Amino acid sequence: MEIDFNEYQLRCELHGHEDDVRGICVCGNEAIATSSRDKTVRLWSQDPSEKRKFVYSKILLGHTSFVGPISWIPPNEELTEGGIVSGGMDTLLLVWDLKSGDKVQTLKGHSLQVTGIALDNGDIVSSSVDCTLRRWRNGQSVETWEAHKAPIQAVIKLPSGELVTGSSDTTLKLWRGKTCLHTFNGHADTVRGLAVMSGLGVLSASHDGSLRLWAVSGEVLMEMVGHTAIVYSVDSHASGLIVSGSEDRFAKIWKDGVCVQSIEHPGCVWDAKFMENGDIVTACSDGVVRIWTVHQDNIADQLERDLYTSELSQYKTSRKRVGGLKLEELPGLEALKIPGTSDGQTKVVREGDNGVAYAWNMPEQKWDKIGEVVDGPEEAGRTFHDGVPYDHVFDVDIGDGMPIRKLPYNRSDNPYDVADKWLLKENLPLSFREQIVQFILQNTGQKDVTFDASFRDPFTGANAYVPGQPSRTSDASAKPTFKHIPKKGMLVFDTAQFDGILKKISEFNSALQSDQEKQNLSLTEPDVSRLGAIVKILKDTSHYHSSKFADADISLLLNLLHSWPISMTFPVIDLVRMILLHPDGATMLHKRFQAENDILMEVIKKVTSNSAVPANLLTSIRTVTNLFKNSCYYGWLQKHRSEVLDAFSSCSSSPNKNLQLSYSTLILNYAVLLTESKDEEGQYQVLSAALEIAEDGKVEVDSKFRALVAVGSLMLEGLVKKAALDFDVLNIAKAAKASKESKLAEIGSDIELVAKQG
């Protein structure tokens, strides 16, 4: 059934929750249940005196932490007015009788937070951050299995009886019983929400900012891009409409793959669900549930709609921040009349409706304009730059008629690393480094702040969204704070001189063509064109979410790795390195690595056994490092961990600083992976390699820093703290603390603090 689209308008607001509303379930035609960070589930019923409104009817108390997924049990013999199943951060599932409001079952079994609930012919199926699915029958766990190697974020049941799960490993999986029938690859980040699209397949919402519609066969039927931050939820209606909720504060309505309306909210939209009549219910971080309608009889009166518009305006004004401060609290231009106290000191002032950063130029005794701050921490929404989401993207005006430069930054990044990389990319003097670092710190609210790396979003393990300061700091005072550990997320090498790569391949190809014995190895004209097409895709990062490679593209590169002389392979390896950062490219390479004899390990062995070509060594170690970008390679990385680390071990003592840094980055990524997988044997090997780098007095600063972060992270969250102490890590930490390099001194302090913990 198709309907002409009419714009949704506010129907009513439901007030009662005392914190973020996290989940919604529609209970038939006349009731709604909602869950919240306030530890409650609330039931709302249609107001008998005014049908367009809903009123609070029951509060369900029993969870000891915030409540997430909820599901409605239609009336049956035992629950004559129906029931609710709720899952919480407390690892429990609770079953409620809606007639009495009493808790009738407590389901214990998960070791970590419950993230999803599906009802299956009287059984309850639940998903969890503990990576498992559990089937519950009559209050008992009757089946459990590890469904993913990373946290499961959602589970749904299809009309045909199968289950579908979505995970932080970026995949969806289709299950019949405990058998995985298919793995859906395509998203570039965590799959957070799932829904059935009647007659078509499965909808998914992802942290990569997109929605996808999948056929049950795994084919992507449609991709919907429009949100500018994490998409938390998705739902569909019999009319063919789709609704999604996002951290960008919008509920978006989609028809035939096109966004037909965006409904702005005064906070993150955690969940959005259709009612049977097509009305939409949204759950917001401001603690309010809202219902939106296209039915003229149910639209809120003009006063209510005007109040909402006013509330939205006030919210945006109050949230406009620059450098962690409200715009209205920033000083005006008169503040620039006061001289700075040190070279590079930064100051943000208000110019109209914007915050503009200046740096003190001590030799010339004046304030130099750095740039306008366009993306301070206004809120938790993320901004895309070159197709990649960031916490902040600043506009930097270098002056002298030069174009505005974009400076992307994530709060989890090291500002010094970001500054160095950005200056090199923009071909600017490294003498600007300290000014750029201070600019980042000032404009992300981190100036004179001790970073608290212990906080994790309860749903994702990341700090994607923190609805209120108390939630973030409630237990922080009892824990030691570390500046650089534990390391979360993987580092990659994501810049390339594509024109130089093609030029080098062309040079080598000309050499092969002029060699009578090797002419058969040279590239044809179509091959050369194909390489150009590959590079064009890789350069266009803004379309990484939708661009695709042909099978022939991948075949050509793998054939060159097989057939070309080892001394000529490094530019080809470099292209493979960059393809691994492309979602479709990484997936296609993974399939080929699995289907063919392990060409990747073959290349590593050839390159490291013949180290006469340093470029081969550098490109291959960076290629392996980039494998950590995609969780589909984690199995390969763990399987070959010992071989990989042994093969590249000579890089730690290389006089080549780029090789040193690449090796220490590989070590750091392995530390993160093996800590997450609790691989004790692997952690010992990585710890040993990291300590070897840290003890070497000739190792460059950034390489030593990354090695020490690996050591500290393994000690804090891994299984090898005692071994590190046995390796005399305290003396290594003391030496780092004495360094003139501030980041070495900081990580030395972190390690010393971990060592002194009980």
mmCIF file of C-alpha atoms in Angstrom, residues 173-432:
data_model
loop_
_atom_site.group_PDB
_atom_site.id
_atom_site.type_symbol
_atom_site.label_atom_id
_atom_site.label_comp_id
_atom_site.label_asym_id
_atom_site.label_seq_id
_atom_site.Cartn_x
_atom_site.Cartn_y
_atom_site.Cartn_z
ATOM 1 C CA LYS A 173 24.271 -12.194 10.391
ATOM 2 C CA LEU A 174 21.282 -14.326 9.398
ATOM 3 C CA TRP A 175 20.568 -17.272 11.721
ATOM 4 C CA ARG A 176 18.466 -20.398 11.552
ATOM 5 C CA GLY A 177 18.762 -21.859 15.008
ATOM 6 C CA LYS A 178 22.441 -21.625 15.943
ATOM 7 C CA THR A 179 23.540 -21.894 12.312
ATOM 8 C CA CYS A 180 24.722 -18.757 10.560
ATOM 9 C CA LEU A 181 23.271 -18.836 7.037
ATOM 10 C CA HIS A 182 24.836 -15.626 5.798
ATOM 11 C CA THR A 183 27.030 -12.705 6.863
ATOM 12 C CA PHE A 184 26.089 -9.288 5.453
ATOM 13 C CA ASN A 185 29.149 -7.096 4.846
ATOM 14 C CA GLY A 186 28.924 -3.471 3.789
ATOM 15 C CA HIS A 187 28.695 -1.060 6.690
ATOM 16 C CA ALA A 188 31.907 0.705 7.663
ATOM 17 C CA ASP A 189 31.120 0.877 11.383
ATOM 18 C CA THR A 190 28.949 -0.654 14.119
ATOM 19 C CA VAL A 191 25.503 -1.901 13.081
ATOM 20 C CA ARG A 192 23.303 -0.404 15.789
ATOM 21 C CA GLY A 193 19.662 -0.880 14.778
ATOM 22 C CA LEU A 194 17.650 -3.405 12.763
ATOM 23 C CA ALA A 195 14.079 -3.639 11.483
ATOM 24 C CA VAL A 196 12.020 -5.799 9.144
ATOM 25 C CA MET A 197 10.948 -4.209 5.841
ATOM 26 C CA SER A 198 7.850 -6.197 4.983
ATOM 27 C CA GLY A 199 8.153 -8.148 1.738
ATOM 28 C CA LEU A 200 11.641 -6.847 1.002
ATOM 29 C CA GLY A 201 14.143 -7.769 3.670
ATOM 30 C CA VAL A 202 16.081 -6.173 6.520
ATOM 31 C CA LEU A 203 16.829 -2.539 7.391
ATOM 32 C CA SER A 204 20.015 -1.643 9.246
ATOM 33 C CA ALA A 205 21.191 1.574 10.945
ATOM 34 C CA SER A 206 24.889 2.153 11.504
ATOM 35 C CA HIS A 207 27.440 4.315 13.246
ATOM 36 C CA ASP A 208 28.789 5.058 9.744
ATOM 37 C CA GLY A 209 25.839 7.453 9.337
ATOM 38 C CA SER A 210 23.953 5.353 6.792
ATOM 39 C CA LEU A 211 20.905 3.104 6.540
ATOM 40 C CA ARG A 212 20.757 0.038 4.318
ATOM 41 C CA LEU A 213 18.007 -2.192 3.015
ATOM 42 C CA TRP A 214 19.202 -5.768 2.479
ATOM 43 C CA ALA A 215 17.603 -8.687 0.714
ATOM 44 C CA VAL A 216 17.681 -11.825 2.870
ATOM 45 C CA SER A 217 20.237 -13.142 0.366
ATOM 46 C CA GLY A 218 22.649 -10.413 1.518
ATOM 47 C CA GLU A 219 22.284 -8.137 -1.497
ATOM 48 C CA VAL A 220 22.107 -4.410 -0.743
ATOM 49 C CA LEU A 221 18.863 -3.164 -2.269
ATOM 50 C CA MET A 222 19.138 0.437 -1.135
ATOM 51 C CA GLU A 223 21.435 2.732 0.822
ATOM 52 C CA MET A 224 20.138 5.877 2.515
ATOM 53 C CA VAL A 225 22.649 8.594 3.372
ATOM 54 C CA GLY A 226 21.644 11.851 5.000
ATOM 55 C CA HIS A 227 22.376 11.732 8.703
ATOM 56 C CA THR A 228 25.554 13.486 9.821
ATOM 57 C CA ALA A 229 26.242 11.297 12.858
ATOM 58 C CA ILE A 230 25.609 7.850 14.324
ATOM 59 C CA VAL A 231 22.234 6.383 13.339
ATOM 60 C CA TYR A 232 20.828 4.567 16.364
ATOM 61 C CA SER A 233 17.503 3.219 15.178
ATOM 62 C CA VAL A 234 15.381 2.366 12.168
ATOM 63 C CA ASP A 235 11.790 1.219 11.638
ATOM 64 C CA SER A 236 9.411 0.693 8.709
ATOM 65 C CA HIS A 237 5.677 1.003 8.091
ATOM 66 C CA ALA A 238 3.274 -0.911 5.850
ATOM 67 C CA SER A 239 2.998 2.259 3.722
ATOM 68 C CA GLY A 240 6.631 1.846 2.660
ATOM 69 C CA LEU A 241 7.906 4.717 4.786
ATOM 70 C CA ILE A 242 11.065 4.329 6.876
ATOM 71 C CA VAL A 243 12.015 6.348 9.949
ATOM 72 C CA SER A 244 15.475 6.660 11.519
ATOM 73 C CA GLY A 245 16.791 8.298 14.687
ATOM 74 C CA SER A 246 20.274 9.722 15.065
ATOM 75 C CA GLU A 247 22.771 11.431 17.272
ATOM 76 C CA ASP A 248 22.530 14.392 14.882
ATOM 77 C CA ARG A 249 19.200 15.243 16.642
ATOM 78 C CA PHE A 250 17.005 14.407 13.672
ATOM 79 C CA ALA A 251 14.383 11.791 13.033
ATOM 80 C CA LYS A 252 14.419 11.353 9.276
ATOM 81 C CA ILE A 253 11.580 9.939 7.202
ATOM 82 C CA TRP A 254 12.470 8.135 3.992
ATOM 83 C CA LYS A 255 10.446 7.078 0.974
ATOM 84 C CA ASP A 256 11.910 5.049 -1.900
ATOM 85 C CA GLY A 257 15.407 5.732 -0.559
ATOM 86 C CA VAL A 258 14.938 9.520 -0.425
ATOM 87 C CA CYS A 259 14.692 11.567 2.762
ATOM 88 C CA VAL A 260 11.320 13.310 2.524
ATOM 89 C CA GLN A 261 11.334 14.992 5.954
ATOM 90 C CA SER A 262 13.757 15.717 8.793
ATOM 91 C CA ILE A 263 12.240 16.340 12.225
ATOM 92 C CA GLU A 264 14.638 18.250 14.470
ATOM 93 C CA HIS A 265 14.768 17.477 18.216
ATOM 94 C CA PRO A 266 16.355 19.240 21.207
ATOM 95 C CA GLY A 267 18.749 16.330 21.744
ATOM 96 C CA CYS A 268 19.867 12.951 20.445
ATOM 97 C CA VAL A 269 17.093 10.767 18.990
ATOM 98 C CA TRP A 270 17.764 7.354 20.516
ATOM 99 C CA ASP A 271 14.789 5.517 19.035
ATOM 100 C CA ALA A 272 11.951 6.033 16.556
ATOM 101 C CA LYS A 273 9.006 3.704 15.935
ATOM 102 C CA PHE A 274 5.885 3.693 13.771
ATOM 103 C CA MET A 275 2.460 3.168 15.290
ATOM 104 C CA GLU A 276 0.020 1.042 13.308
ATOM 105 C CA ASN A 277 -1.779 4.137 11.975
ATOM 106 C CA GLY A 278 1.492 5.560 10.607
ATOM 107 C CA ASP A 279 2.150 8.015 13.438
ATOM 108 C CA ILE A 280 5.773 8.126 14.655
ATOM 109 C CA VAL A 281 7.004 7.949 18.255
ATOM 110 C CA THR A 282 10.465 9.358 19.061
ATOM 111 C CA ALA A 283 12.638 8.928 22.155
ATOM 112 C CA CYS A 284 14.905 11.876 22.918
ATOM 113 C CA SER A 285 17.827 12.554 25.237
ATOM 114 C CA ASP A 286 15.885 15.454 26.782
ATOM 115 C CA GLY A 287 13.717 12.846 28.558
ATOM 116 C CA VAL A 288 10.617 13.547 26.447
ATOM 117 C CA VAL A 289 8.667 11.109 24.271
ATOM 118 C CA ARG A 290 7.025 12.758 21.255
ATOM 119 C CA ILE A 291 4.387 11.527 18.835
ATOM 120 C CA TRP A 292 4.227 12.926 15.284
ATOM 121 C CA THR A 293 1.272 12.584 12.930
ATOM 122 C CA VAL A 294 0.020 13.317 9.409
ATOM 123 C CA HIS A 295 -3.614 13.003 10.481
ATOM 124 C CA GLN A 296 -5.164 16.469 10.645
ATOM 125 C CA ASP A 297 -7.495 15.553 13.517
ATOM 126 C CA ASN A 298 -4.544 14.585 15.730
ATOM 127 C CA ILE A 299 -2.170 17.515 15.109
ATOM 128 C CA ALA A 300 -1.317 19.542 18.231
ATOM 129 C CA ASP A 301 -2.851 22.985 18.466
ATOM 130 C CA GLN A 302 -0.895 26.020 17.266
ATOM 131 C CA LEU A 303 0.187 27.045 20.760
ATOM 132 C CA GLU A 304 1.782 23.651 21.465
ATOM 133 C CA ARG A 305 3.596 23.693 18.120
ATOM 134 C CA ASP A 306 4.829 27.251 18.716
ATOM 135 C CA LEU A 307 6.084 26.242 22.158
ATOM 136 C CA TYR A 308 8.021 23.368 20.617
ATOM 137 C CA THR A 309 9.560 25.649 17.993
ATOM 138 C CA SER A 310 10.573 28.050 20.758
ATOM 139 C CA GLU A 311 12.012 25.207 22.842
ATOM 140 C CA LEU A 312 14.067 24.048 19.859
ATOM 141 C CA SER A 313 15.391 27.552 19.249
ATOM 142 C CA GLN A 314 16.342 28.041 22.901
ATOM 143 C CA TYR A 315 18.086 24.671 22.937
ATOM 144 C CA LYS A 316 20.222 25.482 19.907
ATOM 145 C CA THR A 317 21.158 28.892 21.264
ATOM 146 C CA SER A 318 22.085 27.500 24.676
ATOM 147 C CA ARG A 319 24.153 24.704 23.096
ATOM 148 C CA LYS A 320 26.167 26.855 20.710
ATOM 149 C CA ARG A 321 29.654 26.494 22.087
ATOM 150 C CA VAL A 322 33.128 27.321 20.975
ATOM 151 C CA GLY A 323 36.120 25.778 22.665
ATOM 152 C CA GLY A 324 33.920 24.220 25.324
ATOM 153 C CA LEU A 325 32.430 27.620 26.249
ATOM 154 C CA LYS A 326 29.094 29.141 25.425
ATOM 155 C CA LEU A 327 29.456 31.594 22.566
ATOM 156 C CA GLU A 328 27.816 34.305 24.657
ATOM 157 C CA GLU A 329 30.498 33.858 27.312
ATOM 158 C CA LEU A 330 33.417 34.482 24.942
ATOM 159 C CA PRO A 331 35.173 37.871 25.140
ATOM 160 C CA GLY A 332 34.782 40.345 22.307
ATOM 161 C CA LEU A 333 37.463 41.796 20.034
ATOM 162 C CA GLU A 334 38.552 44.117 22.834
ATOM 163 C CA ALA A 335 40.303 41.104 24.403
ATOM 164 C CA LEU A 336 42.898 41.314 21.618
ATOM 165 C CA LYS A 337 44.106 44.658 23.012
ATOM 166 C CA ILE A 338 45.766 42.756 25.849
ATOM 167 C CA PRO A 339 49.199 41.359 24.808
ATOM 168 C CA GLY A 340 49.857 37.632 25.059
ATOM 169 C CA THR A 341 52.299 36.176 27.560
ATOM 170 C CA SER A 342 53.999 33.508 25.407
ATOM 171 C CA ASP A 343 54.610 32.789 21.759
ATOM 172 C CA GLY A 344 51.833 30.626 20.351
ATOM 173 C CA GLN A 345 49.361 31.386 23.155
ATOM 174 C CA THR A 346 45.842 31.043 21.741
ATOM 175 C CA LYS A 347 42.731 33.064 22.448
ATOM 176 C CA VAL A 348 39.198 32.621 21.108
ATOM 177 C CA VAL A 349 37.059 35.745 20.795
ATOM 178 C CA ARG A 350 33.510 36.399 19.663
ATOM 179 C CA GLU A 351 33.069 37.996 16.253
ATOM 180 C CA GLY A 352 29.352 38.268 15.504
ATOM 181 C CA ASP A 353 27.825 34.795 15.734
ATOM 182 C CA ASN A 354 31.157 33.013 15.492
ATOM 183 C CA GLY A 355 34.195 32.224 17.579
ATOM 184 C CA VAL A 356 37.530 33.106 15.996
ATOM 185 C CA ALA A 357 40.903 31.854 17.235
ATOM 186 C CA TYR A 358 44.047 33.979 17.414
ATOM 187 C CA ALA A 359 47.634 33.097 18.329
ATOM 188 C CA TRP A 360 50.111 35.491 19.951
ATOM 189 C CA ASN A 361 53.100 36.311 17.747
ATOM 190 C CA MET A 362 55.793 37.193 20.282
ATOM 191 C CA PRO A 363 58.459 38.520 17.844
ATOM 192 C CA GLU A 364 55.981 40.887 16.166
ATOM 193 C CA GLN A 365 53.971 41.522 19.342
ATOM 194 C CA LYS A 366 50.592 40.964 17.709
ATOM 195 C CA TRP A 367 47.693 38.497 17.583
ATOM 196 C CA ASP A 368 47.650 36.439 14.369
ATOM 197 C CA LYS A 369 44.311 35.105 13.202
ATOM 198 C CA ILE A 370 44.361 31.287 13.042
ATOM 199 C CA GLY A 371 40.834 30.679 11.848
ATOM 200 C CA GLU A 372 37.144 30.577 12.580
ATOM 201 C CA VAL A 373 35.965 27.801 14.878
ATOM 202 C CA VAL A 374 33.060 26.229 13.032
ATOM 203 C CA ASP A 375 32.693 22.890 14.740
ATOM 204 C CA GLY A 376 33.401 23.101 18.426
ATOM 205 C CA PRO A 377 31.703 20.676 20.798
ATOM 206 C CA GLU A 378 28.254 22.120 20.219
ATOM 207 C CA GLU A 379 26.955 18.683 20.957
ATOM 208 C CA ALA A 380 27.708 15.048 20.405
ATOM 209 C CA GLY A 381 26.878 15.109 16.666
ATOM 210 C CA ARG A 382 29.749 14.247 14.322
ATOM 211 C CA THR A 383 30.671 15.991 11.088
ATOM 212 C CA PHE A 384 31.794 14.285 7.894
ATOM 213 C CA HIS A 385 34.998 15.325 6.133
ATOM 214 C CA ASP A 386 36.053 13.463 2.980
ATOM 215 C CA GLY A 387 33.397 10.887 3.792
ATOM 216 C CA VAL A 388 34.778 10.188 7.271
ATOM 217 C CA PRO A 389 32.965 11.209 10.499
ATOM 218 C CA TYR A 390 34.853 13.404 12.995
ATOM 219 C CA ASP A 391 33.995 14.955 16.348
ATOM 220 C CA HIS A 392 35.183 18.342 15.036
ATOM 221 C CA VAL A 393 36.059 19.841 11.657
ATOM 222 C CA PHE A 394 37.617 23.301 12.018
ATOM 223 C CA ASP A 395 38.003 25.931 9.316
ATOM 224 C CA VAL A 396 41.555 27.278 9.422
ATOM 225 C CA ASP A 397 42.349 30.520 7.643
ATOM 226 C CA ILE A 398 46.085 30.733 6.955
ATOM 227 C CA GLY A 399 45.710 34.227 5.486
ATOM 228 C CA ASP A 400 47.640 35.823 2.634
ATOM 229 C CA GLY A 401 44.801 35.019 0.238
ATOM 230 C CA MET A 402 45.224 31.285 0.759
ATOM 231 C CA PRO A 403 42.080 29.105 0.692
ATOM 232 C CA ILE A 404 40.372 27.998 3.908
ATOM 233 C CA ARG A 405 41.775 24.641 5.112
ATOM 234 C CA LYS A 406 39.751 21.960 6.876
ATOM 235 C CA LEU A 407 41.267 20.503 10.052
ATOM 236 C CA PRO A 408 39.429 17.317 11.167
ATOM 237 C CA TYR A 409 39.877 16.051 14.725
ATOM 238 C CA ASN A 410 38.526 13.311 17.000
ATOM 239 C CA ARG A 411 38.716 13.800 20.745
ATOM 240 C CA SER A 412 40.370 10.384 21.074
ATOM 241 C CA ASP A 413 43.244 11.486 18.802
ATOM 242 C CA ASN A 414 46.616 12.718 20.015
ATOM 243 C CA PRO A 415 46.635 16.447 19.104
ATOM 244 C CA TYR A 416 50.355 16.332 18.324
ATOM 245 C CA ASP A 417 49.896 13.471 15.857
ATOM 246 C CA VAL A 418 46.981 15.302 14.250
ATOM 247 C CA ALA A 419 48.964 18.541 13.986
ATOM 248 C CA ASP A 420 52.012 16.830 12.447
ATOM 249 C CA LYS A 421 49.955 14.905 9.925
ATOM 250 C CA TRP A 422 47.866 17.938 8.974
ATOM 251 C CA LEU A 423 50.872 20.239 8.516
ATOM 252 C CA LEU A 424 52.557 17.666 6.281
ATOM 253 C CA LYS A 425 49.365 17.134 4.269
ATOM 254 C CA GLU A 426 48.866 20.881 3.814
ATOM 255 C CA ASN A 427 52.565 21.435 3.071
ATOM 256 C CA LEU A 428 52.880 23.939 5.920
ATOM 257 C CA PRO A 429 55.931 24.594 8.133
ATOM 258 C CA LEU A 430 56.292 22.250 11.117
ATOM 259 C CA SER A 431 57.105 25.339 13.171
ATOM 260 C CA PHE A 432 53.316 25.856 13.368
#
